[in-house]
mmCIF file of C-alpha atoms in Angstrom:
data_model
loop_
_atom_site.group_PDB
_atom_site.id
_atom_site.type_symbol
_atom_site.label_atom_id
_atom_site.label_comp_id
_atom_site.label_asym_id
_atom_site.label_seq_id
_atom_site.Cartn_x
_atom_site.Cartn_y
_atom_site.Cartn_z
ATOM 1 C CA UNK A 28 -19.941 17.734 -18.493
ATOM 2 C CA UNK A 29 -21.586 16.289 -14.768
ATOM 3 C CA UNK A 30 -24.819 14.892 -15.561
ATOM 4 C CA UNK A 31 -28.331 15.863 -13.497
ATOM 5 C CA UNK A 32 -29.869 13.035 -11.495
ATOM 6 C CA UNK A 33 -33.878 14.670 -12.236
ATOM 7 C CA UNK A 34 -37.291 13.797 -10.751
ATOM 8 C CA UNK A 35 -40.125 14.334 -11.759
ATOM 9 C CA UNK A 36 -43.018 14.776 -9.113
ATOM 10 C CA UNK A 37 -46.343 15.041 -10.353
ATOM 11 C CA UNK A 38 -48.466 16.755 -7.359
ATOM 12 C CA UNK A 39 -52.095 15.387 -7.901
ATOM 13 C CA UNK A 40 -52.910 11.840 -6.567
ATOM 14 C CA UNK A 41 -55.065 9.675 -8.580
ATOM 15 C CA UNK A 42 -55.899 11.928 -11.509
ATOM 16 C CA UNK A 43 -54.052 14.542 -13.858
ATOM 17 C CA UNK A 44 -51.679 16.445 -12.420
ATOM 18 C CA UNK A 45 -52.304 18.931 -15.362
ATOM 19 C CA UNK A 46 -56.073 18.906 -14.430
ATOM 20 C CA UNK A 47 -57.578 22.439 -13.515
ATOM 21 C CA UNK A 48 -57.178 23.761 -10.435
ATOM 22 C CA UNK A 49 -61.282 23.537 -9.162
ATOM 23 C CA UNK A 50 -63.839 22.373 -10.524
ATOM 24 C CA UNK A 51 -66.091 24.628 -13.203
ATOM 25 C CA UNK A 52 -69.068 24.709 -15.213
ATOM 26 C CA UNK A 53 -69.374 22.067 -18.432
ATOM 27 C CA UNK A 54 -66.757 23.166 -20.992
ATOM 28 C CA UNK A 55 -66.583 22.796 -24.814
ATOM 29 C CA UNK A 56 -64.020 20.745 -25.865
ATOM 30 C CA UNK A 57 -60.684 22.348 -25.668
ATOM 31 C CA UNK A 58 -58.313 21.873 -28.700
ATOM 32 C CA UNK A 59 -54.998 21.331 -26.516
ATOM 33 C CA UNK A 60 -53.610 17.659 -27.474
ATOM 34 C CA UNK A 61 -54.499 16.423 -30.866
ATOM 35 C CA UNK A 62 -53.561 12.688 -30.649
ATOM 36 C CA UNK A 63 -53.801 10.716 -27.908
ATOM 37 C CA UNK A 64 -50.477 8.616 -26.607
ATOM 38 C CA UNK A 65 -49.267 6.109 -28.603
ATOM 39 C CA UNK A 66 -45.807 4.251 -29.791
ATOM 40 C CA UNK A 67 -45.335 6.053 -32.554
ATOM 41 C CA UNK A 68 -46.251 9.420 -34.662
ATOM 42 C CA UNK A 69 -45.628 10.835 -37.545
ATOM 43 C CA UNK A 70 -43.846 14.484 -37.655
ATOM 44 C CA UNK A 71 -43.737 17.037 -40.466
ATOM 45 C CA UNK A 72 -40.001 19.002 -40.417
ATOM 46 C CA UNK A 73 -40.213 22.935 -42.255
ATOM 47 C CA UNK A 74 -36.535 23.096 -41.535
ATOM 48 C CA UNK A 75 -37.580 26.909 -43.407
ATOM 49 C CA UNK A 76 -34.476 28.988 -44.449
ATOM 50 C CA UNK A 77 -31.691 31.224 -42.609
ATOM 51 C CA UNK A 78 -29.914 29.201 -39.743
ATOM 52 C CA UNK A 79 -33.686 26.966 -39.776
ATOM 53 C CA UNK A 80 -31.995 24.298 -41.258
ATOM 54 C CA UNK A 81 -28.777 24.432 -38.746
ATOM 55 C CA UNK A 82 -30.868 24.238 -35.863
ATOM 56 C CA UNK A 83 -33.438 21.654 -37.304
ATOM 57 C CA UNK A 84 -30.596 19.187 -37.514
ATOM 58 C CA UNK A 85 -29.425 19.903 -33.768
ATOM 59 C CA UNK A 86 -32.921 19.416 -32.602
ATOM 60 C CA UNK A 87 -33.594 15.927 -34.895
ATOM 61 C CA UNK A 88 -30.474 14.483 -32.803
ATOM 62 C CA UNK A 89 -31.846 15.541 -29.654
ATOM 63 C CA UNK A 90 -35.226 14.408 -30.624
ATOM 64 C CA UNK A 91 -33.709 10.532 -31.817
ATOM 65 C CA UNK A 92 -31.816 10.894 -27.934
ATOM 66 C CA UNK A 93 -34.766 10.704 -26.581
ATOM 67 C CA UNK A 94 -36.758 8.468 -28.585
ATOM 68 C CA UNK A 95 -33.818 5.968 -28.073
ATOM 69 C CA UNK A 96 -34.497 6.607 -24.166
ATOM 70 C CA UNK A 97 -38.632 6.494 -23.994
ATOM 71 C CA UNK A 98 -38.861 4.010 -26.039
ATOM 72 C CA UNK A 99 -41.048 5.773 -28.604
ATOM 73 C CA UNK A 100 -40.699 6.711 -32.582
ATOM 74 C CA UNK A 101 -41.063 10.234 -34.406
ATOM 75 C CA UNK A 102 -41.481 8.862 -38.142
ATOM 76 C CA UNK A 103 -39.899 12.668 -39.302
ATOM 77 C CA UNK A 104 -40.640 14.085 -43.249
ATOM 78 C CA UNK A 105 -39.269 17.160 -44.400
ATOM 79 C CA UNK A 106 -41.316 19.861 -46.566
ATOM 80 C CA UNK A 107 -40.938 23.139 -47.806
ATOM 81 C CA UNK A 108 -41.986 26.436 -46.604
ATOM 82 C CA UNK A 109 -40.819 29.856 -46.753
ATOM 83 C CA UNK A 110 -38.058 31.526 -49.282
ATOM 84 C CA UNK A 111 -36.802 27.436 -50.104
ATOM 85 C CA UNK A 112 -39.532 26.577 -51.468
ATOM 86 C CA UNK A 113 -40.040 29.816 -53.444
ATOM 87 C CA UNK A 114 -36.837 28.895 -54.679
ATOM 88 C CA UNK A 115 -37.832 25.592 -55.163
ATOM 89 C CA UNK A 116 -41.822 24.818 -56.464
ATOM 90 C CA UNK A 117 -42.481 29.519 -56.908
ATOM 91 C CA UNK A 118 -44.500 28.898 -54.229
ATOM 92 C CA UNK A 119 -43.495 29.849 -50.750
ATOM 93 C CA UNK A 120 -45.980 27.242 -49.328
ATOM 94 C CA UNK A 121 -46.826 24.146 -51.960
ATOM 95 C CA UNK A 122 -50.003 22.122 -51.852
ATOM 96 C CA UNK A 123 -47.732 18.991 -51.552
ATOM 97 C CA UNK A 124 -46.000 20.534 -48.243
ATOM 98 C CA UNK A 125 -49.794 21.608 -47.202
ATOM 99 C CA UNK A 126 -51.130 18.175 -47.130
ATOM 100 C CA UNK A 127 -48.096 16.509 -45.584
ATOM 101 C CA UNK A 128 -48.431 18.501 -42.718
ATOM 102 C CA UNK A 129 -52.717 17.555 -42.978
ATOM 103 C CA UNK A 130 -51.575 14.212 -42.744
ATOM 104 C CA UNK A 131 -49.074 13.806 -39.700
ATOM 105 C CA UNK A 132 -49.897 14.111 -36.102
ATOM 106 C CA UNK A 133 -47.510 17.683 -35.403
ATOM 107 C CA UNK A 134 -45.498 19.512 -37.412
ATOM 108 C CA UNK A 135 -42.095 21.399 -36.629
ATOM 109 C CA UNK A 136 -40.848 24.563 -38.132
ATOM 110 C CA UNK A 137 -37.430 26.309 -37.900
ATOM 111 C CA UNK A 138 -37.764 29.959 -39.370
ATOM 112 C CA UNK A 139 -38.412 31.510 -42.187
ATOM 113 C CA UNK A 140 -37.152 34.656 -44.608
ATOM 114 C CA UNK A 141 -34.174 36.641 -45.914
ATOM 115 C CA UNK A 142 -32.823 39.286 -47.558
ATOM 116 C CA UNK A 143 -32.834 37.832 -50.774
ATOM 117 C CA UNK A 144 -36.848 37.910 -50.876
ATOM 118 C CA UNK A 145 -37.988 41.265 -49.866
ATOM 119 C CA UNK A 146 -38.211 42.601 -52.918
ATOM 120 C CA UNK A 147 -40.462 39.556 -54.324
ATOM 121 C CA UNK A 148 -44.258 40.505 -54.783
ATOM 122 C CA UNK A 149 -46.566 39.836 -51.935
ATOM 123 C CA UNK A 150 -47.736 36.362 -53.311
ATOM 124 C CA UNK A 151 -44.014 34.998 -53.716
ATOM 125 C CA UNK A 152 -42.982 36.160 -50.162
ATOM 126 C CA UNK A 153 -41.626 33.816 -47.303
ATOM 127 C CA UNK A 154 -44.625 35.402 -44.931
ATOM 128 C CA UNK A 155 -46.983 35.032 -47.473
ATOM 129 C CA UNK A 156 -46.532 30.720 -46.943
ATOM 130 C CA UNK A 157 -47.091 31.328 -43.298
ATOM 131 C CA UNK A 158 -50.018 33.437 -43.283
ATOM 132 C CA UNK A 159 -51.191 30.125 -45.925
ATOM 133 C CA UNK A 160 -50.344 27.212 -43.346
ATOM 134 C CA UNK A 161 -52.394 28.961 -40.521
ATOM 135 C CA UNK A 162 -55.571 29.583 -42.398
ATOM 136 C CA UNK A 163 -55.132 26.366 -44.269
ATOM 137 C CA UNK A 164 -54.819 24.002 -41.223
ATOM 138 C CA UNK A 165 -57.077 26.732 -38.732
ATOM 139 C CA UNK A 166 -54.431 27.605 -36.542
ATOM 140 C CA UNK A 167 -56.297 30.205 -34.664
ATOM 141 C CA UNK A 168 -54.554 30.004 -31.323
ATOM 142 C CA UNK A 169 -50.737 30.655 -30.375
ATOM 143 C CA UNK A 170 -49.258 29.768 -27.091
ATOM 144 C CA UNK A 171 -46.227 31.445 -26.615
ATOM 145 C CA UNK A 172 -44.250 31.799 -22.796
ATOM 146 C CA UNK A 173 -42.085 34.162 -21.612
ATOM 147 C CA UNK A 174 -40.188 32.782 -18.731
ATOM 148 C CA UNK A 175 -37.286 34.271 -17.156
ATOM 149 C CA UNK A 176 -34.528 31.394 -16.178
ATOM 150 C CA UNK A 177 -32.596 31.726 -13.516
ATOM 151 C CA UNK A 178 -29.371 31.010 -15.430
ATOM 152 C CA UNK A 179 -29.990 34.171 -18.031
ATOM 153 C CA UNK A 180 -31.935 36.572 -15.630
ATOM 154 C CA UNK A 181 -28.861 39.162 -16.208
ATOM 155 C CA UNK A 182 -29.081 38.382 -20.063
ATOM 156 C CA UNK A 183 -32.927 40.645 -19.961
ATOM 157 C CA UNK A 184 -32.272 44.561 -20.754
ATOM 158 C CA UNK A 185 -34.457 45.084 -17.366
ATOM 159 C CA UNK A 186 -33.678 44.879 -13.634
ATOM 160 C CA UNK A 187 -33.367 41.605 -11.878
ATOM 161 C CA UNK A 188 -36.104 42.583 -9.804
ATOM 162 C CA UNK A 189 -38.117 43.317 -12.587
ATOM 163 C CA UNK A 190 -37.607 40.343 -14.417
ATOM 164 C CA UNK A 191 -36.610 37.561 -11.556
ATOM 165 C CA UNK A 192 -39.499 34.709 -11.752
ATOM 166 C CA UNK A 193 -41.404 36.124 -15.094
ATOM 167 C CA UNK A 194 -43.499 33.109 -16.241
ATOM 168 C CA UNK A 195 -46.078 34.783 -19.073
ATOM 169 C CA UNK A 196 -48.011 32.986 -21.232
ATOM 170 C CA UNK A 197 -49.827 34.867 -24.114
ATOM 171 C CA UNK A 198 -52.623 33.336 -26.282
ATOM 172 C CA UNK A 199 -52.819 35.105 -29.631
ATOM 173 C CA UNK A 200 -55.557 34.766 -32.206
ATOM 174 C CA UNK A 201 -53.994 34.330 -35.245
ATOM 175 C CA UNK A 202 -56.301 33.951 -38.104
ATOM 176 C CA UNK A 203 -58.421 37.086 -37.685
ATOM 177 C CA UNK A 204 -58.463 40.572 -37.167
ATOM 178 C CA UNK A 205 -56.411 43.929 -39.369
ATOM 179 C CA UNK A 206 -54.403 40.731 -41.058
ATOM 180 C CA UNK A 207 -56.944 39.272 -42.613
ATOM 181 C CA UNK A 208 -60.411 41.011 -42.588
ATOM 182 C CA UNK A 209 -61.391 42.327 -45.684
ATOM 183 C CA UNK A 210 -62.340 44.455 -47.608
ATOM 184 C CA UNK A 211 -58.362 45.307 -47.873
ATOM 185 C CA UNK A 212 -55.901 46.984 -50.291
ATOM 186 C CA UNK A 213 -54.688 50.327 -51.944
ATOM 187 C CA UNK A 214 -56.777 52.279 -54.020
ATOM 188 C CA UNK A 215 -56.614 56.007 -55.063
ATOM 189 C CA UNK A 216 -59.335 58.729 -54.150
ATOM 190 C CA UNK A 217 -58.732 62.113 -55.431
ATOM 191 C CA UNK A 218 -55.497 61.535 -56.775
ATOM 192 C CA UNK A 219 -53.506 60.019 -53.496
ATOM 193 C CA UNK A 220 -53.232 56.304 -52.578
ATOM 194 C CA UNK A 221 -55.049 55.383 -49.641
ATOM 195 C CA UNK A 222 -54.716 52.460 -47.547
ATOM 196 C CA UNK A 223 -56.751 50.528 -45.606
ATOM 197 C CA UNK A 224 -57.449 47.055 -43.806
ATOM 198 C CA UNK A 225 -60.571 46.092 -41.539
ATOM 199 C CA UNK A 226 -60.206 45.190 -38.010
ATOM 200 C CA UNK A 227 -62.724 42.280 -37.384
ATOM 201 C CA UNK A 228 -63.686 39.253 -35.051
ATOM 202 C CA UNK A 229 -66.892 37.403 -35.201
ATOM 203 C CA UNK A 230 -68.443 35.740 -31.875
ATOM 204 C CA UNK A 231 -67.513 32.431 -32.341
ATOM 205 C CA UNK A 232 -63.824 32.826 -33.424
ATOM 206 C CA UNK A 233 -63.424 34.716 -29.831
ATOM 207 C CA UNK A 234 -65.279 32.019 -27.934
ATOM 208 C CA UNK A 235 -62.971 29.454 -29.334
ATOM 209 C CA UNK A 236 -59.795 31.378 -28.521
ATOM 210 C CA UNK A 237 -61.038 32.485 -24.982
ATOM 211 C CA UNK A 238 -62.028 28.798 -24.404
ATOM 212 C CA UNK A 239 -58.265 27.797 -25.631
ATOM 213 C CA UNK A 240 -57.254 30.710 -22.610
ATOM 214 C CA UNK A 241 -59.492 29.129 -20.041
ATOM 215 C CA UNK A 242 -57.775 25.950 -20.462
ATOM 216 C CA UNK A 243 -54.700 27.332 -20.602
ATOM 217 C CA UNK A 244 -54.682 29.659 -17.116
ATOM 218 C CA UNK A 245 -56.619 26.868 -15.551
ATOM 219 C CA UNK A 246 -53.774 24.694 -15.878
ATOM 220 C CA UNK A 247 -50.849 27.793 -14.482
ATOM 221 C CA UNK A 248 -51.713 30.248 -12.356
ATOM 222 C CA UNK A 249 -55.270 30.642 -12.813
ATOM 223 C CA UNK A 250 -55.215 33.843 -13.931
ATOM 224 C CA UNK A 251 -56.210 35.394 -16.882
ATOM 225 C CA UNK A 252 -55.422 38.897 -18.182
ATOM 226 C CA UNK A 253 -57.714 40.068 -21.687
ATOM 227 C CA UNK A 254 -56.698 42.828 -23.948
ATOM 228 C CA UNK A 255 -58.230 44.803 -26.265
ATOM 229 C CA UNK A 256 -59.282 48.347 -26.758
ATOM 230 C CA UNK A 257 -62.753 48.104 -25.744
ATOM 231 C CA UNK A 258 -63.197 52.276 -24.775
ATOM 232 C CA UNK A 259 -62.363 53.410 -28.874
ATOM 233 C CA UNK A 260 -62.849 50.037 -30.402
ATOM 234 C CA UNK A 261 -66.263 48.449 -31.090
ATOM 235 C CA UNK A 262 -64.564 45.256 -32.386
ATOM 236 C CA UNK A 263 -63.029 44.971 -29.333
ATOM 237 C CA UNK A 264 -66.165 46.078 -27.000
ATOM 238 C CA UNK A 265 -67.357 42.835 -28.193
ATOM 239 C CA UNK A 266 -63.914 41.090 -27.537
ATOM 240 C CA UNK A 267 -64.337 41.790 -23.856
ATOM 241 C CA UNK A 268 -68.217 41.327 -24.057
ATOM 242 C CA UNK A 269 -67.656 37.399 -25.150
ATOM 243 C CA UNK A 270 -64.336 36.722 -23.111
ATOM 244 C CA UNK A 271 -66.351 37.756 -20.212
ATOM 245 C CA UNK A 272 -69.268 35.528 -21.387
ATOM 246 C CA UNK A 273 -66.920 32.380 -21.712
ATOM 247 C CA UNK A 274 -64.538 32.701 -18.466
ATOM 248 C CA UNK A 275 -67.162 33.658 -16.419
ATOM 249 C CA UNK A 276 -69.879 31.112 -17.278
ATOM 250 C CA UNK A 277 -66.982 28.007 -18.837
ATOM 251 C CA UNK A 278 -64.200 28.883 -16.286
ATOM 252 C CA UNK A 279 -65.209 29.948 -12.727
ATOM 253 C CA UNK A 280 -61.990 28.611 -11.371
ATOM 254 C CA UNK A 281 -59.922 31.111 -13.586
ATOM 255 C CA UNK A 282 -59.679 34.507 -12.260
ATOM 256 C CA UNK A 283 -60.746 37.330 -15.255
ATOM 257 C CA UNK A 284 -59.213 40.597 -15.719
ATOM 258 C CA UNK A 285 -59.425 43.673 -18.382
ATOM 259 C CA UNK A 286 -56.400 45.791 -19.763
ATOM 260 C CA UNK A 287 -56.432 48.212 -22.706
ATOM 261 C CA UNK A 288 -53.200 47.302 -24.787
ATOM 262 C CA UNK A 289 -51.883 50.701 -24.019
ATOM 263 C CA UNK A 290 -51.797 49.899 -20.603
ATOM 264 C CA UNK A 291 -50.534 46.139 -21.120
ATOM 265 C CA UNK A 292 -47.756 47.412 -23.083
ATOM 266 C CA UNK A 293 -46.086 49.774 -20.318
ATOM 267 C CA UNK A 294 -47.246 46.973 -17.555
ATOM 268 C CA UNK A 295 -45.663 44.382 -19.217
ATOM 269 C CA UNK A 296 -41.935 46.800 -18.488
ATOM 270 C CA UNK A 297 -43.346 48.691 -15.196
ATOM 271 C CA UNK A 298 -44.554 45.050 -13.183
ATOM 272 C CA UNK A 299 -44.353 41.930 -15.616
ATOM 273 C CA UNK A 300 -45.070 39.456 -12.814
ATOM 274 C CA UNK A 301 -48.657 40.819 -12.199
ATOM 275 C CA UNK A 302 -49.498 38.307 -15.806
ATOM 276 C CA UNK A 303 -49.822 34.605 -15.671
ATOM 277 C CA UNK A 304 -51.814 34.133 -18.773
ATOM 278 C CA UNK A 305 -53.170 36.646 -21.685
ATOM 279 C CA UNK A 306 -55.128 36.970 -24.357
ATOM 280 C CA UNK A 307 -55.516 39.352 -27.099
ATOM 281 C CA UNK A 308 -56.227 39.375 -30.887
ATOM 282 C CA UNK A 309 -53.993 39.057 -33.920
ATOM 283 C CA UNK A 310 -52.139 42.123 -34.271
ATOM 284 C CA UNK A 311 -52.199 42.923 -30.578
ATOM 285 C CA UNK A 312 -51.027 39.760 -29.799
ATOM 286 C CA UNK A 313 -48.403 40.632 -32.681
ATOM 287 C CA UNK A 314 -46.795 43.103 -30.254
ATOM 288 C CA UNK A 315 -46.893 42.179 -26.934
ATOM 289 C CA UNK A 316 -45.377 38.487 -27.300
ATOM 290 C CA UNK A 317 -42.591 40.432 -29.107
ATOM 291 C CA UNK A 318 -42.277 42.647 -26.435
ATOM 292 C CA UNK A 319 -42.663 39.957 -23.431
ATOM 293 C CA UNK A 320 -40.268 37.816 -25.220
ATOM 294 C CA UNK A 321 -37.895 40.324 -24.534
ATOM 295 C CA UNK A 322 -38.400 39.383 -20.793
ATOM 296 C CA UNK A 323 -36.642 36.716 -21.586
ATOM 297 C CA UNK A 324 -33.670 38.797 -23.017
ATOM 298 C CA UNK A 325 -33.519 37.079 -26.152
ATOM 299 C CA UNK A 326 -35.545 35.711 -28.745
ATOM 300 C CA UNK A 327 -33.120 32.787 -28.891
ATOM 301 C CA UNK A 328 -34.566 30.735 -26.008
ATOM 302 C CA UNK A 329 -38.382 31.179 -26.672
ATOM 303 C CA UNK A 330 -40.825 28.422 -28.399
ATOM 304 C CA UNK A 331 -43.926 28.999 -29.341
ATOM 305 C CA UNK A 332 -47.044 26.655 -30.225
ATOM 306 C CA UNK A 333 -49.643 27.258 -32.893
ATOM 307 C CA UNK A 334 -53.344 25.201 -32.892
ATOM 308 C CA UNK A 335 -56.458 24.373 -34.522
ATOM 309 C CA UNK A 336 -59.708 23.141 -33.573
ATOM 310 C CA UNK A 337 -57.983 19.687 -34.610
ATOM 311 C CA UNK A 338 -55.587 17.709 -36.264
ATOM 312 C CA UNK A 339 -51.815 18.818 -36.060
ATOM 313 C CA UNK A 340 -50.337 22.004 -34.352
ATOM 314 C CA UNK A 341 -47.156 23.493 -35.611
ATOM 315 C CA UNK A 342 -44.142 24.164 -33.165
ATOM 316 C CA UNK A 343 -41.618 26.965 -33.899
ATOM 317 C CA UNK A 344 -39.181 29.567 -32.177
ATOM 318 C CA UNK A 345 -40.300 32.747 -31.638
ATOM 319 C CA UNK A 346 -37.051 34.380 -33.514
ATOM 320 C CA UNK A 347 -36.278 34.842 -36.837
ATOM 321 C CA UNK A 348 -33.989 32.849 -39.916
ATOM 322 C CA UNK A 349 -31.182 35.518 -39.534
ATOM 323 C CA UNK A 350 -29.678 35.064 -42.427
ATOM 324 C CA UNK A 351 -26.437 36.943 -41.162
ATOM 325 C CA UNK A 352 -25.473 34.378 -39.408
ATOM 326 C CA UNK A 353 -26.610 31.321 -41.310
ATOM 327 C CA UNK A 354 -23.892 28.354 -41.861
ATOM 328 C CA UNK A 355 -21.494 29.923 -39.228
ATOM 329 C CA UNK A 356 -22.659 27.923 -36.811
ATOM 330 C CA UNK A 357 -23.746 30.494 -34.299
ATOM 331 C CA UNK A 358 -27.260 29.999 -33.765
ATOM 332 C CA UNK A 359 -29.083 28.980 -31.365
ATOM 333 C CA UNK A 360 -30.985 25.776 -31.246
ATOM 334 C CA UNK A 361 -32.535 26.131 -27.480
ATOM 335 C CA UNK A 362 -35.210 27.724 -28.609
ATOM 336 C CA UNK A 363 -36.584 25.129 -31.268
ATOM 337 C CA UNK A 364 -35.864 22.190 -28.771
ATOM 338 C CA UNK A 365 -38.079 23.685 -26.407
ATOM 339 C CA UNK A 366 -40.952 24.043 -29.348
ATOM 340 C CA UNK A 367 -40.250 20.254 -29.692
ATOM 341 C CA UNK A 368 -40.810 20.146 -25.944
ATOM 342 C CA UNK A 369 -44.410 22.233 -27.152
ATOM 343 C CA UNK A 370 -45.133 19.784 -29.395
ATOM 344 C CA UNK A 371 -44.690 16.683 -27.168
ATOM 345 C CA UNK A 372 -46.596 17.698 -24.475
ATOM 346 C CA UNK A 373 -49.809 19.425 -26.458
ATOM 347 C CA UNK A 374 -49.830 17.573 -29.564
ATOM 348 C CA UNK A 375 -48.329 14.196 -28.800
ATOM 349 C CA UNK A 376 -49.780 13.717 -25.459
ATOM 350 C CA UNK A 377 -45.974 13.082 -24.282
ATOM 351 C CA UNK A 378 -45.647 15.140 -21.133
ATOM 352 C CA UNK A 379 -42.704 13.668 -19.392
ATOM 353 C CA UNK A 380 -40.325 13.434 -22.670
ATOM 354 C CA UNK A 381 -41.276 17.248 -22.326
ATOM 355 C CA UNK A 382 -39.769 17.285 -18.792
ATOM 356 C CA UNK A 383 -37.065 15.838 -20.145
ATOM 357 C CA UNK A 384 -36.400 18.030 -23.093
ATOM 358 C CA UNK A 385 -36.712 21.310 -20.796
ATOM 359 C CA UNK A 386 -34.738 19.820 -17.924
ATOM 360 C CA UNK A 387 -31.851 18.948 -20.396
ATOM 361 C CA UNK A 388 -31.891 22.552 -21.627
ATOM 362 C CA UNK A 389 -31.876 24.136 -18.060
ATOM 363 C CA UNK A 390 -28.755 21.779 -17.546
ATOM 364 C CA UNK A 391 -26.894 22.843 -20.270
ATOM 365 C CA UNK A 392 -27.341 26.435 -18.770
ATOM 366 C CA UNK A 393 -25.988 25.019 -15.448
ATOM 367 C CA UNK A 394 -22.850 23.933 -16.998
ATOM 368 C CA UNK A 395 -22.177 27.475 -18.339
ATOM 369 C CA UNK A 396 -22.466 26.947 -22.288
ATOM 370 C CA UNK A 397 -23.614 29.620 -23.963
ATOM 371 C CA UNK A 398 -24.909 30.411 -27.649
ATOM 372 C CA UNK A 399 -23.759 34.075 -28.640
ATOM 373 C CA UNK A 400 -27.092 35.429 -28.249
ATOM 374 C CA UNK A 401 -27.088 34.727 -24.334
ATOM 375 C CA UNK A 402 -23.607 35.458 -23.703
ATOM 376 C CA UNK A 403 -22.564 38.012 -21.188
ATOM 377 C CA UNK A 404 -19.450 40.033 -20.780
ATOM 378 C CA UNK A 405 -17.520 38.561 -17.869
ATOM 379 C CA UNK A 406 -20.342 35.511 -17.329
ATOM 380 C CA UNK A 407 -17.329 33.253 -17.025
ATOM 381 C CA UNK A 408 -19.299 31.044 -19.125
ATOM 382 C CA UNK A 409 -18.159 29.130 -22.669
ATOM 383 C CA UNK A 410 -19.386 30.327 -25.811
ATOM 384 C CA UNK A 411 -20.226 27.445 -28.103
ATOM 385 C CA UNK A 412 -21.778 27.254 -31.601
ATOM 386 C CA UNK A 413 -24.995 25.798 -33.173
ATOM 387 C CA UNK A 414 -23.698 21.957 -32.958
ATOM 388 C CA UNK A 415 -22.109 21.765 -29.737
ATOM 389 C CA UNK A 416 -25.104 22.925 -28.015
ATOM 390 C CA UNK A 417 -27.325 20.816 -29.633
ATOM 391 C CA UNK A 418 -24.978 18.017 -28.783
ATOM 392 C CA UNK A 419 -24.976 18.912 -25.214
ATOM 393 C CA UNK A 420 -28.369 18.569 -25.300
ATOM 394 C CA UNK A 421 -28.454 15.216 -26.917
ATOM 395 C CA UNK A 422 -25.868 13.767 -24.413
ATOM 396 C CA UNK A 423 -27.567 15.445 -21.386
ATOM 397 C CA UNK A 424 -30.793 13.278 -22.851
ATOM 398 C CA UNK A 425 -28.817 10.388 -22.989
ATOM 399 C CA UNK A 426 -27.911 9.945 -19.720
ATOM 400 C CA UNK A 427 -30.105 11.621 -17.650
ATOM 401 C CA UNK A 428 -31.507 10.323 -14.659
ATOM 402 C CA UNK A 429 -35.637 10.711 -14.337
ATOM 403 C CA UNK A 430 -37.763 8.503 -12.189
ATOM 404 C CA UNK A 431 -41.767 10.134 -11.639
ATOM 405 C CA UNK A 432 -43.013 9.659 -7.950
ATOM 406 C CA UNK A 433 -46.863 9.984 -7.646
ATOM 407 C CA UNK A 434 -47.609 11.230 -4.022
#
């Protein structure tokens, strides 16, 4: 395999290359960046279920090469979550796992779930463990990039001219909205069952996610689109009012627009390149982030980050546990490797190391390596499994020639 020579260039002299595009009013502190750069970090690994252990193994090998190459240490400790935790401890997210996650600098999660636990009562389902983790760790903001890589532009189900150059960040609020609102339940009224949930947001919850979105947008293209349904929902009207207040007063460098969720769902397919950063509530974000991810062509390529106001974040791929291919060496580890890059960038203050991982992923794609989920008929690429793909990224990380040049 030919190993690339890459140069990472900082375009800003005498300051942070990731600084806001232009001065803004005084801002509240951003939760982005949980710890200062240091020589050693404590990282909790949650391999989870299905293909989770396989992609975690590939990713830790890549991280081992990165540590050796860049001269820092990641102390890795595994903990239980999801179906594996149910089987071992009769709890989808045991207290021991929670404490392990809280005590470290960051958390890397593979995936959870599987057919085996689908019929369990709700309190013993893998997804309940994920919701508990988000709530107990205060992970209120989810960052999901959807970037169409040149090497995979034809893997999308949409036309090349629609998706080529797409680079979107969806900022989703994670701990409020209809998923967590109360009252909720299923009652019997006049002899018939009635199910209900409560879509609710407080002003403070909206303010903090708006600040994260403003911060992210200011470090990207400077455009933020807030998604709501303010024409029919009172909670969405509050959302729109608060987002407008925060962005206009604290992020004057960010161009803010608003869009109804039904129109946003259509526009993501019609003209996705109009979006840079999007911010929305929990249920709308759940749907739109999955839709945006398919612009790329495969969930197997997409990382995500979940962060709180303080403490460690959780970094995980967008895809599920794929129990149908678990143990068959067919999984794609690249989304978890890219999630590790987001961990380095957002939680560990290691932006250059994140660049190396992202460059290595693109390099293996340039070399024509493809797992089954991103392999196209007649593309001339080599079909590889999870192990070989991980080894290829590891080799490039070990040998890549990088230099930092500041203009």
